[in-house]
Tab-separated table of C-alpha atoms in Angstrom:
chain	number	residue	atom	x	y	z
F	651	MET	CA	75.569	79.642	25.237
F	652	ASN	CA	77.287	81.545	28.035
F	653	THR	CA	75.474	82.652	31.179
F	654	THR	CA	76.696	84.657	34.137
F	655	PHE	CA	74.819	84.981	37.400
F	656	SER	CA	75.131	86.853	40.663
F	657	CYS	CA	72.460	86.938	43.363
F	658	VAL	CA	71.358	90.509	44.111
F	659	GLY	CA	69.395	89.567	47.228
F	660	CYS	CA	65.943	90.526	45.962
F	661	GLY	CA	64.254	87.598	47.716
F	662	LYS	CA	62.000	86.781	44.760
F	663	CYS	CA	63.208	83.192	44.481
F	664	CYS	CA	62.192	82.749	48.142
F	665	THR	CA	58.659	84.057	47.625
F	666	ASP	CA	55.678	82.019	46.389
F	667	HIS	CA	57.904	79.065	45.451
F	668	HIS	CA	57.450	75.596	46.917
F	669	VAL	CA	60.972	74.257	47.473
F	670	PRO	CA	61.496	70.501	46.856
F	671	LEU	CA	63.070	68.807	49.879
F	672	THR	CA	64.960	65.597	50.510
F	673	LEU	CA	63.430	63.295	53.119
F	674	ALA	CA	65.936	64.465	55.751
F	675	GLU	CA	65.217	68.108	54.881
F	676	THR	CA	61.483	67.428	55.074
F	677	ARG	CA	61.802	66.108	58.633
F	678	MET	CA	63.891	69.137	59.600
F	679	TRP	CA	61.395	71.530	58.002
F	680	ALA	CA	58.521	69.962	59.925
F	681	ALA	CA	60.525	70.051	63.178
F	682	ASP	CA	61.205	73.756	62.620
F	683	GLY	CA	57.481	74.478	62.446
F	684	GLY	CA	57.236	74.743	58.668
F	685	THR	CA	54.535	73.371	56.396
F	686	VAL	CA	55.189	70.751	53.725
F	687	ILE	CA	53.118	70.230	50.592
F	688	VAL	CA	53.016	66.824	48.912
F	689	LEU	CA	52.855	66.929	45.102
F	690	VAL	CA	52.174	63.732	43.166
F	691	GLU	CA	52.275	62.860	39.467
F	692	GLY	CA	52.401	59.490	37.758
F	693	PHE	CA	52.507	57.749	34.426
F	694	LEU	CA	51.683	54.324	33.042
F	695	GLY	CA	53.845	51.683	31.428
F	696	ASN	CA	52.669	52.705	27.958
F	697	GLY	CA	54.225	56.137	28.566
F	698	LEU	CA	50.940	58.035	28.256
F	699	GLY	CA	51.795	61.743	28.422
F	700	LEU	CA	55.514	61.119	28.892
F	701	PRO	CA	58.026	62.149	26.200
F	702	ALA	CA	60.219	59.149	25.343
F	703	LEU	CA	63.446	61.052	26.043
F	704	GLN	CA	62.301	61.782	29.601
F	705	ARG	CA	61.350	58.219	30.507
F	706	GLU	CA	64.653	57.147	32.095
F	707	HIS	CA	64.772	60.186	34.397
F	708	ALA	CA	61.071	59.808	35.265
F	709	GLU	CA	61.399	56.110	36.071
F	710	ARG	CA	64.456	56.608	38.265
F	711	ARG	CA	62.623	59.068	40.520
F	712	SER	CA	59.351	57.141	40.717
F	713	VAL	CA	58.038	54.049	42.502
F	714	VAL	CA	55.990	51.288	40.873
F	715	VAL	CA	52.526	50.981	42.458
F	716	PRO	CA	49.316	49.070	41.684
F	717	SER	CA	46.415	50.792	39.942
F	718	GLY	CA	43.470	48.773	38.721
F	719	ALA	CA	44.635	45.935	36.482
F	720	THR	CA	48.046	47.453	35.837
F	721	GLN	CA	50.954	49.211	37.491
F	722	ALA	CA	51.800	52.898	37.537
F	723	HIS	CA	54.961	54.863	38.160
F	724	VAL	CA	54.376	57.527	40.819
F	725	ALA	CA	56.750	60.406	41.586
F	726	ILE	CA	56.243	62.082	44.955
F	727	THR	CA	57.675	65.479	45.855
F	728	PHE	CA	57.806	66.787	49.405
F	729	ALA	CA	58.229	70.560	49.207
F	730	ALA	CA	58.462	73.452	51.641
F	731	TYR	CA	55.138	75.269	51.329
F	732	ASN	CA	55.843	78.930	50.715
F	733	ALA	CA	52.662	80.873	50.044
F	734	GLY	CA	54.215	84.314	50.162
F	735	ARG	CA	57.655	84.917	51.632
F	736	CYS	CA	59.621	81.951	52.934
F	737	ARG	CA	59.305	81.793	56.715
F	738	ASN	CA	63.118	81.826	56.968
F	739	LEU	CA	63.635	85.167	55.208
F	740	ASP	CA	64.452	88.074	57.502
F	741	GLU	CA	63.576	91.746	56.918
F	742	ASP	CA	66.706	92.176	54.786
F	743	ASN	CA	65.876	89.179	52.553
F	744	LEU	CA	68.628	87.136	54.202
F	745	CYS	CA	68.139	83.454	54.982
F	746	ARG	CA	67.996	82.662	58.698
F	747	ILE	CA	69.004	79.029	58.044
F	748	TYR	CA	71.588	79.741	55.339
F	749	ASP	CA	74.143	77.205	56.613
F	750	ARG	CA	71.570	74.405	56.548
F	751	ARG	CA	69.321	75.592	53.736
F	752	PRO	CA	67.863	72.910	51.434
F	753	LEU	CA	69.827	71.523	48.506
F	754	VAL	CA	67.502	73.107	45.959
F	755	CYS	CA	68.153	76.535	47.477
F	756	ARG	CA	71.899	75.922	47.142
F	757	ILE	CA	71.484	74.877	43.518
F	758	TYR	CA	69.390	77.854	42.392
F	759	PRO	CA	69.155	79.162	39.669
F	760	MET	CA	70.079	75.851	38.039
F	761	GLU	CA	67.396	73.278	37.281
F	762	ILE	CA	67.266	69.830	38.880
F	763	ASN	CA	65.456	68.174	35.972
F	764	PRO	CA	68.026	67.439	33.225
F	765	HIS	CA	65.328	67.970	30.605
F	766	ILE	CA	64.659	71.567	31.655
F	767	PRO	CA	67.307	74.026	30.423
F	768	LEU	CA	68.216	77.097	32.435
F	769	THR	CA	66.202	79.978	30.962
F	770	PRO	CA	66.929	83.330	32.641
F	771	THR	CA	63.682	84.864	31.380
F	772	ALA	CA	61.728	82.119	33.153
F	773	LYS	CA	63.269	83.040	36.510
F	774	ASP	CA	62.092	85.756	38.890
F	775	CYS	CA	65.575	87.254	39.219
F	776	PRO	CA	65.905	90.841	37.963
F	777	PRO	CA	67.923	91.478	34.756
F	778	GLU	CA	70.972	92.714	36.674
F	779	SER	CA	71.373	89.236	38.176
F	780	TRP	CA	72.364	87.979	34.737
F	781	GLU	CA	74.538	90.922	33.743
F	782	GLN	CA	77.369	90.439	36.205
F	783	GLY	CA	79.063	87.888	38.401
F	784	PRO	CA	80.965	84.681	37.718
F	785	ALA	CA	80.390	82.482	34.695
F	786	LEU	CA	77.717	79.876	35.353
F	787	ILE	CA	77.424	78.232	31.942
F	788	VAL	CA	80.090	78.381	29.235
F	789	GLY	CA	79.513	76.820	25.839
F	790	GLY	CA	76.303	75.281	27.113
F	791	GLN	CA	78.088	73.493	29.964
F	792	LEU	CA	77.857	74.138	33.702
F	793	VAL	CA	81.360	75.155	34.805
F	794	ASP	CA	80.950	75.117	38.579
F	795	GLN	CA	81.864	71.562	39.643
F	796	ALA	CA	80.677	72.053	43.214
F	797	LEU	CA	77.282	73.115	41.885
F	798	ALA	CA	77.216	70.135	39.506
F	799	ASP	CA	77.884	67.849	42.484
F	800	LEU	CA	74.975	69.383	44.405
F	801	ILE	CA	72.652	68.764	41.447
F	802	GLN	CA	73.700	65.119	41.348
F	803	ARG	CA	73.141	64.828	45.113
F	804	SER	CA	69.635	66.198	44.703
F	805	ARG	CA	68.793	63.820	41.856
F	806	GLN	CA	70.176	60.874	43.811
F	807	ALA	CA	68.136	61.830	46.877
F	808	ASP	CA	65.028	61.775	44.668
F	809	ARG	CA	65.835	58.164	43.781
F	810	ASP	CA	66.895	57.104	47.268
F	811	ASP	CA	63.865	58.604	49.028
F	812	VAL	CA	61.007	57.590	46.748
F	813	GLN	CA	60.197	54.237	48.392
F	814	ALA	CA	60.076	55.864	51.830
F	815	LYS	CA	57.923	58.703	50.480
F	816	GLU	CA	55.414	56.219	49.095
F	817	ALA	CA	55.257	54.403	52.438
F	818	ILE	CA	54.700	57.725	54.222
F	819	CYS	CA	51.908	58.550	51.778
F	820	GLU	CA	50.241	55.219	52.513
F	821	LEU	CA	50.266	55.945	56.247
F	822	LEU	CA	48.695	59.356	55.574
F	823	GLY	CA	46.029	58.049	53.192
F	824	ILE	CA	47.559	59.737	50.147
F	825	ARG	CA	46.593	57.435	47.278
F	826	THR	CA	45.569	59.682	44.364
F	827	THR	CA	47.972	60.901	41.710
F	828	ALA	CA	47.635	63.102	38.671
F	829	LEU	CA	48.854	62.005	35.248
F	830	LYS	CA	52.254	63.428	34.375
F	831	GLY	CA	51.816	66.359	32.019
F	832	ASP	CA	48.133	66.696	32.911
F	833	GLY	CA	48.590	68.019	36.441
F	834	PHE	CA	49.525	67.329	40.046
F	835	THR	CA	47.590	66.265	43.087
F	836	ALA	CA	48.558	68.495	46.027
F	837	TYR	CA	48.167	67.558	49.686
F	838	LEU	CA	48.741	69.650	52.819
F	839	PRO	CA	48.942	67.023	55.574
F	840	ASP	CA	48.775	67.732	59.287
F	841	MET	CA	52.405	68.332	60.236
F	842	ALA	CA	52.334	66.353	63.463
F	843	ALA	CA	50.927	63.314	61.653
F	844	PHE	CA	53.372	63.877	58.803
F	845	ALA	CA	56.411	63.981	61.115
F	846	SER	CA	55.145	60.885	62.938
F	847	ALA	CA	54.758	59.012	59.625
F	848	ILE	CA	58.314	59.927	58.598
F	849	ASP	CA	59.667	58.667	61.925
F	850	GLN	CA	57.629	55.455	61.678
F	851	VAL	CA	58.844	54.676	58.158
F	852	GLN	CA	62.464	55.476	58.951
F	853	ALA	CA	62.394	53.203	62.004
F	854	ALA	CA	61.280	50.049	60.160
F	855	PRO	CA	62.157	48.131	56.969
F	856	LEU	CA	60.300	49.473	53.956
F	857	PRO	CA	57.324	47.362	52.869
F	858	GLY	CA	56.368	46.955	49.237
F	859	SER	CA	53.492	49.101	48.031
F	860	ALA	CA	50.195	47.374	48.805
F	861	GLY	CA	47.587	50.113	48.605
F	862	GLU	CA	46.118	50.915	45.216
F	863	TRP	CA	46.634	54.318	43.629
F	864	LEU	CA	43.969	56.132	41.618
F	865	PHE	CA	44.387	58.772	38.928
F	866	HIS	CA	42.717	62.182	39.017
F	867	VAL	CA	42.622	63.614	35.492
F	868	SER	CA	41.439	66.819	33.892
F	869	GLY	CA	38.842	65.499	31.483
F	870	ASN	CA	36.920	62.529	30.093
F	871	ASP	CA	39.271	62.149	27.132
F	872	ILE	CA	42.256	61.648	29.449
F	873	ALA	CA	40.212	59.383	31.735
F	874	GLU	CA	39.349	57.105	28.811
F	875	GLN	CA	43.023	56.752	27.889
F	876	VAL	CA	44.034	55.976	31.477
F	877	GLN	CA	41.253	53.415	31.874
F	878	ALA	CA	42.091	51.826	28.504
F	879	ALA	CA	45.604	51.239	29.857
F	880	GLY	CA	44.101	49.335	32.809
F	881	ALA	CA	44.418	51.940	35.573
F	882	ASN	CA	41.641	53.240	37.795
F	883	VAL	CA	40.393	56.829	37.764
F	884	VAL	CA	38.862	58.582	40.753
F	885	THR	CA	35.322	59.851	40.203
F	886	ALA	CA	34.493	61.402	43.583
F	887	GLU	CA	35.269	64.990	44.501
F	888	PRO	CA	38.612	65.308	46.315
F	889	LEU	CA	38.390	65.538	50.088
F	890	ASN	CA	42.023	65.753	51.145
F	891	TYR	CA	43.812	67.206	48.124
F	892	ALA	CA	43.602	69.775	45.365
F	893	PHE	CA	44.081	68.988	41.680
F	894	ILE	CA	46.456	71.383	39.926
F	895	SER	CA	45.778	71.178	36.195
F	896	LEU	CA	48.545	71.742	33.666
F	897	ARG	CA	46.140	71.516	30.777
F	898	ALA	CA	45.564	74.612	28.695
F	899	ALA	CA	42.101	76.046	29.231
């Protein structure tokens, strides 16, 4: 498969997309007055809901935490919250922070997850973006080495940051995860408290996870499977998060 790509400056990739951030980028985004959303998903040791081929990648970007009588793997994403146009887009769809834009913005339209192939029809870019420009993929392989290096940097940051992210979540009272493949729990923390938690965690040695995590799931059938694996399921209505279901209606 060969794919060419050239940005036409439509701004669609910068509209209504929450951009995953490294921990350093998250602190910068908060300092700039932006809003960060926290998205959490987890899985259990028995691999419930997790395709076997994806387990290594999922484990490397997750932290092991207690839940009930067992342990869970929790992946935490800090993302720039963009409901509508990104706050850094100007009237000409140009990025005001282009020289220090997040890694994921630099990597676009490539995917960070190695198990998600680049599918032009799944992107918001207009057709002309894919009809001209330099070769991006040739024979199924990414040919831009600088771009490949950025993707590896992003994946490594996921692994390097996850312990600190979990500690930040504990300080903020974020202790409920969704089950991978079933949904996400989504939190919009107060930005002053969020920035303070980042600074506090970065200033001290990281503790091991002590606080228990609960699972929010989409239905009783999923809850029974999670509980059978030894984990605890939340039963109260969420007060500080929204549950984003991935389950077909």
